[in-house]
Amino acid sequence: MPFVARRRDLANASVDTELHLGASLAALYLDGLRRADCGDLSRQRWPRVADALRRRLPSGATPASILRDSGFWEEALCLDDIQLVARALTLVKSGAALTAAGRAYPLRWTGLSTAPPAIWSSGPVRPATWIGIVGTRTPSPALARAARGLATAASALGFGVVSGGAIGIDRIALSSAARMGGPTLAILPRGLDGSPRSRGVVNVSACSHSAEFDTQRAMQRNAWIFAAAEITMVLGPRFRQGGTWHGAVAALRSGRSAVAVLDLADDATRALINLGATGFALDRPAEDVLADLLAQASTRCLFSAVGEARVAFLS
């Protein structure tokens, strides 16, 4: 998609261009933002919409006129609402919304066709290269120590930690990274209203503030976690059960995400290793383990493709 190829150009874009592109994306795609009937605002078009805006915003033309000239009539109609665009700009400036135009938007999401063009945020997201840590909601003391150690190591090495915000491994990892002062990203499968808050942890959500949890949102959230991270470390998955297992299998199936699993010598970890995940042990400092896993992921180009038949059998 064109926008993906030019995503890095934003690093050289003016702050004004970045803000106005972000405001346009937020106005068009931020779920739950009150807007007039604009017709069909298909999210599948957002990369082309963003590319059209990025090309011509520096010329001084208004976003609405740019999109109208480019044939995006519904999107142009929406951006004719000056109050809507002003509200969206305020959200982007304050850090209450993160868009694909923002420098803190996970760079690896730009290659994902289902990535959200605009999401709500509980606060400003800090730019980072992300390490994913996910796992069981009911960790043993040993698994909890592993999550703390890996998150602390990721922060010490200069990475941010991305997870799902669920009780257990997710929250332990995020809180540990926050205590180290590292960037954090908790991607939620529900709206921000009523979601648990932890000091130093930034919650983000692609759905409206009042949206309730549902399984489809959880599955999409899992895909975004794995896709955002250079590598995602899985702690304590259950064989063929739960979001951790299914998220890891889906990531391995896609071939786009590096997955590592703490080797507990059980059915779940053995199966994930057979599907292409890298097994690891914490028999030495966590920083050394993480550095080695990242080196392996880079060398193997995010791991070799996984046979569809094997994945289907274990899914």
CSV table of C-alpha atoms in Angstrom, one decimal:
chain,number,residue,atom,x,y,z
A,1,MET,CA,0.0,0.0,0.0
A,2,PRO,CA,1.4,3.4,-0.9
A,3,PHE,CA,1.2,4.9,2.6
A,4,VAL,CA,3.3,2.1,4.0
A,5,ALA,CA,6.1,2.8,1.5
A,6,ARG,CA,6.2,6.4,2.5
A,7,ARG,CA,5.6,6.0,6.3
A,8,ARG,CA,9.2,6.9,7.1
A,9,ASP,CA,8.8,10.2,5.2
A,10,LEU,CA,6.9,11.5,8.3
A,11,ALA,CA,10.2,11.6,10.2
A,12,ASN,CA,11.1,14.5,7.9
A,13,ALA,CA,7.7,16.0,7.7
A,14,SER,CA,6.9,19.3,9.5
A,15,VAL,CA,5.1,19.1,12.8
A,16,ASP,CA,2.3,21.1,11.3
A,17,THR,CA,1.8,18.6,8.4
A,18,GLU,CA,2.0,15.7,10.9
A,19,LEU,CA,-0.6,17.2,13.1
A,20,HIS,CA,-3.0,18.1,10.3
A,21,LEU,CA,-2.7,14.6,8.8
A,22,GLY,CA,-3.3,13.1,12.2
A,23,ALA,CA,-6.3,15.3,12.8
A,24,SER,CA,-7.8,14.2,9.5
A,25,LEU,CA,-7.3,10.6,10.3
A,26,ALA,CA,-8.7,11.0,13.8
A,27,ALA,CA,-11.7,12.9,12.4
A,28,LEU,CA,-12.4,10.2,9.9
A,29,TYR,CA,-11.7,7.0,11.7
A,30,LEU,CA,-11.6,7.5,15.5
A,31,ASP,CA,-14.4,5.2,16.8
A,32,GLY,CA,-17.1,6.9,18.8
A,33,LEU,CA,-16.2,10.5,17.7
A,34,ARG,CA,-19.4,12.3,17.0
A,35,ARG,CA,-19.7,13.0,13.3
A,36,ALA,CA,-22.4,13.8,10.8
A,37,ASP,CA,-23.6,11.2,8.2
A,38,CYS,CA,-20.6,11.1,5.9
A,39,GLY,CA,-21.6,8.1,3.9
A,40,ASP,CA,-19.3,5.1,3.6
A,41,LEU,CA,-16.1,5.7,5.5
A,42,SER,CA,-14.5,2.4,4.6
A,43,ARG,CA,-11.4,1.7,6.8
A,44,GLN,CA,-10.0,-0.3,3.9
A,45,ARG,CA,-9.3,2.9,2.1
A,46,TRP,CA,-7.4,4.7,4.9
A,47,PRO,CA,-3.9,4.0,3.5
A,48,ARG,CA,-4.8,5.6,0.2
A,49,VAL,CA,-6.6,8.5,2.0
A,50,ALA,CA,-3.5,9.1,4.1
A,51,ASP,CA,-1.2,9.0,1.1
A,52,ALA,CA,-3.3,11.5,-0.8
A,53,LEU,CA,-3.2,13.9,2.2
A,54,ARG,CA,0.5,13.4,2.9
A,55,ARG,CA,1.3,14.3,-0.7
A,56,ARG,CA,-0.5,17.6,-0.8
A,57,LEU,CA,-1.0,18.9,2.7
A,58,PRO,CA,2.3,20.9,2.5
A,59,SER,CA,0.8,22.8,-0.5
A,60,GLY,CA,-1.6,24.6,1.8
A,61,ALA,CA,-4.8,23.0,0.4
A,62,THR,CA,-7.4,22.0,2.9
A,63,PRO,CA,-7.7,18.2,3.7
A,64,ALA,CA,-11.3,18.3,2.4
A,65,SER,CA,-10.4,19.8,-0.9
A,66,ILE,CA,-7.4,17.4,-1.3
A,67,LEU,CA,-9.7,14.3,-0.8
A,68,ARG,CA,-12.4,15.7,-3.0
A,69,ASP,CA,-9.9,16.2,-5.8
A,70,SER,CA,-8.6,12.7,-5.2
A,71,GLY,CA,-12.0,11.1,-5.5
A,72,PHE,CA,-12.7,10.4,-1.8
A,73,TRP,CA,-16.0,12.1,-1.7
A,74,GLU,CA,-17.4,10.7,1.5
A,75,GLU,CA,-14.2,11.4,3.4
A,76,ALA,CA,-14.1,15.0,2.0
A,77,LEU,CA,-17.7,15.5,3.1
A,78,CYS,CA,-16.7,14.5,6.6
A,79,LEU,CA,-13.8,16.8,6.8
A,80,ASP,CA,-15.9,19.7,5.6
A,81,ASP,CA,-17.1,19.7,9.3
A,82,ILE,CA,-14.7,22.3,10.7
A,83,GLN,CA,-15.8,21.6,14.3
A,84,LEU,CA,-15.1,17.9,13.9
A,85,VAL,CA,-11.6,18.5,12.6
A,86,ALA,CA,-10.9,21.0,15.3
A,87,ARG,CA,-12.0,18.5,18.0
A,88,ALA,CA,-9.8,15.8,16.4
A,89,LEU,CA,-6.8,18.2,16.3
A,90,THR,CA,-7.2,18.8,20.0
A,91,LEU,CA,-7.3,15.1,20.7
A,92,VAL,CA,-4.2,14.5,18.7
A,93,LYS,CA,-2.3,17.4,20.3
A,94,SER,CA,-3.2,16.4,23.8
A,95,GLY,CA,-2.2,12.7,23.3
A,96,ALA,CA,-5.8,11.5,23.7
A,97,ALA,CA,-5.6,10.0,20.2
A,98,LEU,CA,-2.8,8.4,18.3
A,99,THR,CA,-2.9,8.1,14.6
A,100,ALA,CA,-0.8,6.5,11.8
A,101,ALA,CA,0.6,10.0,11.2
A,102,GLY,CA,2.1,10.1,14.7
A,103,ARG,CA,5.8,9.4,15.3
A,104,ALA,CA,4.8,7.2,18.3
A,105,TYR,CA,2.5,5.0,16.1
A,106,PRO,CA,4.1,1.5,16.0
A,107,LEU,CA,6.1,1.4,12.8
A,108,ARG,CA,5.5,-2.3,12.3
A,109,TRP,CA,1.7,-1.6,12.2
A,110,THR,CA,2.2,0.2,8.9
A,111,GLY,CA,2.6,-3.1,7.1
A,112,LEU,CA,-0.6,-4.5,8.6
A,113,SER,CA,-3.7,-4.1,6.4
A,114,THR,CA,-6.0,-4.3,9.4
A,115,ALA,CA,-4.0,-1.8,11.6
A,116,PRO,CA,-6.1,1.0,13.1
A,117,PRO,CA,-5.6,4.4,11.5
A,118,ALA,CA,-6.6,6.1,14.7
A,119,ILE,CA,-7.0,4.9,18.3
A,120,TRP,CA,-7.9,6.4,21.7
A,121,SER,CA,-5.1,6.8,24.2
A,122,SER,CA,-5.1,7.4,28.0
A,123,GLY,CA,-2.1,9.7,27.5
A,124,PRO,CA,0.7,10.5,25.1
A,125,VAL,CA,2.4,7.4,23.7
A,126,ARG,CA,6.2,7.6,23.7
A,127,PRO,CA,8.0,6.5,20.4
A,128,ALA,CA,9.7,3.2,20.9
A,129,THR,CA,10.8,-0.1,19.4
A,130,TRP,CA,8.4,-2.5,21.0
A,131,ILE,CA,8.9,-5.9,22.7
A,132,GLY,CA,5.8,-7.9,23.4
A,133,ILE,CA,5.2,-9.9,26.6
A,134,VAL,CA,2.0,-11.8,27.0
A,135,GLY,CA,0.8,-14.8,28.9
A,136,THR,CA,-1.4,-16.5,31.4
A,137,ARG,CA,-3.8,-14.7,33.7
A,138,THR,CA,-2.9,-17.0,36.5
A,139,PRO,CA,0.9,-17.1,36.6
A,140,SER,CA,2.9,-19.1,39.1
A,141,PRO,CA,5.4,-17.1,41.2
A,142,ALA,CA,8.1,-18.3,38.8
A,143,LEU,CA,6.3,-17.0,35.8
A,144,ALA,CA,5.6,-13.7,37.5
A,145,ARG,CA,9.3,-13.4,38.2
A,146,ALA,CA,10.0,-14.2,34.5
A,147,ALA,CA,7.6,-11.5,33.3
A,148,ARG,CA,9.2,-8.9,35.7
A,149,GLY,CA,12.7,-9.9,34.6
A,150,LEU,CA,12.0,-9.8,30.9
A,151,ALA,CA,10.1,-6.4,31.1
A,152,THR,CA,12.9,-4.9,33.2
A,153,ALA,CA,15.5,-6.2,30.7
A,154,ALA,CA,13.5,-4.8,27.7
A,155,SER,CA,13.4,-1.4,29.4
A,156,ALA,CA,17.1,-1.5,30.3
A,157,LEU,CA,18.0,-2.2,26.7
A,158,GLY,CA,16.0,0.8,25.5
A,159,PHE,CA,12.8,-1.0,24.3
A,160,GLY,CA,9.2,-0.3,25.1
A,161,VAL,CA,6.9,-3.1,26.3
A,162,VAL,CA,3.6,-3.8,24.6
A,163,SER,CA,1.0,-6.2,26.0
A,164,GLY,CA,-2.8,-6.6,26.4
A,165,GLY,CA,-3.5,-5.2,29.8
A,166,ALA,CA,-5.1,-8.4,31.1
A,167,ILE,CA,-4.6,-9.5,34.7
A,168,GLY,CA,-1.6,-11.7,35.2
A,169,ILE,CA,1.5,-11.7,32.9
A,170,ASP,CA,0.3,-8.7,30.9
A,171,ARG,CA,-0.1,-6.3,33.8
A,172,ILE,CA,3.0,-7.6,35.6
A,173,ALA,CA,5.1,-6.9,32.5
A,174,LEU,CA,3.7,-3.5,31.9
A,175,SER,CA,4.0,-2.4,35.5
A,176,SER,CA,7.6,-3.6,35.6
A,177,ALA,CA,8.5,-1.6,32.5
A,178,ALA,CA,6.7,1.4,33.9
A,179,ARG,CA,8.7,1.2,37.1
A,180,MET,CA,11.9,1.3,35.0
A,181,GLY,CA,10.6,4.4,33.3
A,182,GLY,CA,10.3,2.7,29.9
A,183,PRO,CA,7.6,3.3,27.3
A,184,THR,CA,4.5,1.1,27.7
A,185,LEU,CA,1.6,0.3,25.5
A,186,ALA,CA,-1.4,-1.7,26.8
A,187,ILE,CA,-3.8,-2.5,23.9
A,188,LEU,CA,-7.3,-3.1,25.2
A,189,PRO,CA,-10.1,-5.1,23.6
A,190,ARG,CA,-12.7,-2.7,25.1
A,191,GLY,CA,-13.1,1.1,25.6
A,192,LEU,CA,-11.0,3.1,27.9
A,193,ASP,CA,-13.8,3.9,30.3
A,194,GLY,CA,-13.7,1.7,33.3
A,195,SER,CA,-10.4,0.0,32.2
A,196,PRO,CA,-7.8,-0.5,34.9
A,197,ARG,CA,-5.2,2.2,35.1
A,198,SER,CA,-1.6,1.7,36.3
A,199,ARG,CA,0.9,4.5,36.9
A,200,GLY,CA,3.2,4.9,33.9
A,201,VAL,CA,1.1,2.5,31.7
A,202,VAL,CA,-0.5,4.0,28.6
A,203,ASN,CA,-3.8,2.3,27.6
A,204,VAL,CA,-4.9,2.4,24.0
A,205,SER,CA,-8.1,1.2,22.3
A,206,ALA,CA,-9.5,1.2,18.8
A,207,CYS,CA,-13.1,1.2,20.0
A,208,SER,CA,-15.3,3.9,21.6
A,209,HIS,CA,-14.7,4.8,25.2
A,210,SER,CA,-17.8,2.9,26.4
A,211,ALA,CA,-17.4,-0.2,24.3
A,212,GLU,CA,-17.6,-3.5,26.2
A,213,PHE,CA,-15.2,-6.5,25.9
A,214,ASP,CA,-16.0,-9.0,23.1
A,215,THR,CA,-14.2,-11.9,21.7
A,216,GLN,CA,-13.7,-10.5,18.2
A,217,ARG,CA,-12.1,-7.3,19.7
A,218,ALA,CA,-9.8,-9.5,21.8
A,219,MET,CA,-8.6,-11.5,18.8
A,220,GLN,CA,-7.9,-8.3,16.9
A,221,ARG,CA,-6.1,-6.9,19.9
A,222,ASN,CA,-3.9,-10.0,20.1
A,223,ALA,CA,-3.0,-9.6,16.4
A,224,TRP,CA,-2.0,-6.0,17.0
A,225,ILE,CA,0.3,-6.8,19.9
A,226,PHE,CA,2.2,-9.4,18.0
A,227,ALA,CA,2.4,-7.2,14.9
A,228,ALA,CA,3.7,-4.2,16.9
A,229,ALA,CA,6.6,-6.0,18.5
A,230,GLU,CA,10.0,-6.9,17.2
A,231,ILE,CA,9.5,-10.1,19.1
A,232,THR,CA,6.8,-11.3,21.5
A,233,MET,CA,7.6,-13.5,24.4
A,234,VAL,CA,4.9,-15.9,25.5
A,235,LEU,CA,4.7,-17.1,29.1
A,236,GLY,CA,2.5,-19.9,30.2
A,237,PRO,CA,0.1,-20.5,27.3
A,238,ARG,CA,-2.6,-23.2,27.6
A,239,PHE,CA,-2.7,-25.8,24.8
A,240,ARG,CA,-5.4,-24.9,22.3
A,241,GLN,CA,-7.0,-22.6,24.8
A,242,GLY,CA,-7.1,-18.8,25.5
A,243,GLY,CA,-6.0,-15.7,23.8
A,244,THR,CA,-2.3,-16.2,24.4
A,245,TRP,CA,-2.3,-19.5,22.6
A,246,HIS,CA,-4.5,-18.4,19.7
A,247,GLY,CA,-2.7,-15.1,19.3
A,248,ALA,CA,0.7,-16.9,19.2
A,249,VAL,CA,-0.6,-19.4,16.6
A,250,ALA,CA,-2.1,-16.7,14.5
A,251,ALA,CA,1.2,-14.7,14.6
A,252,LEU,CA,3.2,-17.8,13.6
A,253,ARG,CA,0.7,-18.5,10.8
A,254,SER,CA,1.1,-15.0,9.4
A,255,GLY,CA,4.9,-15.3,9.2
A,256,ARG,CA,5.2,-11.6,10.0
A,257,SER,CA,5.9,-11.8,13.7
A,258,ALA,CA,8.7,-13.3,15.8
A,259,VAL,CA,7.5,-15.4,18.7
A,260,ALA,CA,9.5,-16.8,21.5
A,261,VAL,CA,8.0,-19.0,24.3
A,262,LEU,CA,9.4,-19.8,27.7
A,263,ASP,CA,10.1,-23.5,27.5
A,264,LEU,CA,8.2,-25.2,30.2
A,265,ALA,CA,8.4,-28.6,28.5
A,266,ASP,CA,4.6,-28.9,28.4
A,267,ASP,CA,2.2,-29.6,25.5
A,268,ALA,CA,1.6,-25.9,24.8
A,269,THR,CA,5.2,-24.8,24.6
A,270,ARG,CA,6.3,-27.8,22.7
A,271,ALA,CA,3.5,-27.3,20.1
A,272,LEU,CA,4.4,-23.6,19.6
A,273,ILE,CA,8.1,-24.5,19.2
A,274,ASN,CA,7.1,-27.1,16.6
A,275,LEU,CA,5.2,-24.3,14.8
A,276,GLY,CA,8.2,-22.1,14.6
A,277,ALA,CA,8.4,-20.3,17.9
A,278,THR,CA,11.8,-20.0,19.6
A,279,GLY,CA,12.0,-21.8,22.9
A,280,PHE,CA,14.1,-20.1,25.6
A,281,ALA,CA,15.0,-20.6,29.2
A,282,LEU,CA,15.9,-18.1,31.9
A,283,ASP,CA,19.0,-19.7,33.1
A,284,ARG,CA,21.1,-16.6,32.7
A,285,PRO,CA,20.5,-12.8,32.9
A,286,ALA,CA,17.3,-11.7,31.2
A,287,GLU,CA,19.1,-9.0,29.2
A,288,ASP,CA,21.4,-11.6,27.7
A,289,VAL,CA,18.4,-13.9,26.9
A,290,LEU,CA,16.5,-11.0,25.2
A,291,ALA,CA,19.5,-9.9,23.2
A,292,ASP,CA,20.0,-13.4,21.9
A,293,LEU,CA,16.3,-13.8,21.0
A,294,LEU,CA,16.4,-10.5,19.1
A,295,ALA,CA,19.6,-11.5,17.2
A,296,GLN,CA,18.0,-14.8,16.3
A,297,ALA,CA,14.8,-13.1,15.1
A,298,SER,CA,16.8,-10.7,12.9
A,299,THR,CA,19.0,-13.5,11.5
A,300,ARG,CA,16.0,-15.7,10.6
A,301,CYS,CA,14.1,-12.7,9.1
A,302,LEU,CA,11.2,-13.1,11.6
A,303,PHE,CA,11.4,-16.9,11.3
A,304,SER,CA,10.6,-19.2,8.5
A,305,ALA,CA,7.2,-19.8,7.1
A,306,VAL,CA,5.0,-22.3,9.0
A,307,GLY,CA,3.2,-25.1,7.2
A,308,GLU,CA,-0.5,-24.4,7.0
A,309,ALA,CA,-1.4,-28.0,7.7
A,310,ARG,CA,0.5,-28.1,11.0
A,311,VAL,CA,-1.0,-24.8,12.1
A,312,ALA,CA,-4.5,-25.8,11.2
A,313,PHE,CA,-4.1,-29.1,13.1
A,314,LEU,CA,-3.1,-27.4,16.3
A,315,SER,CA,-5.4,-24.3,16.1
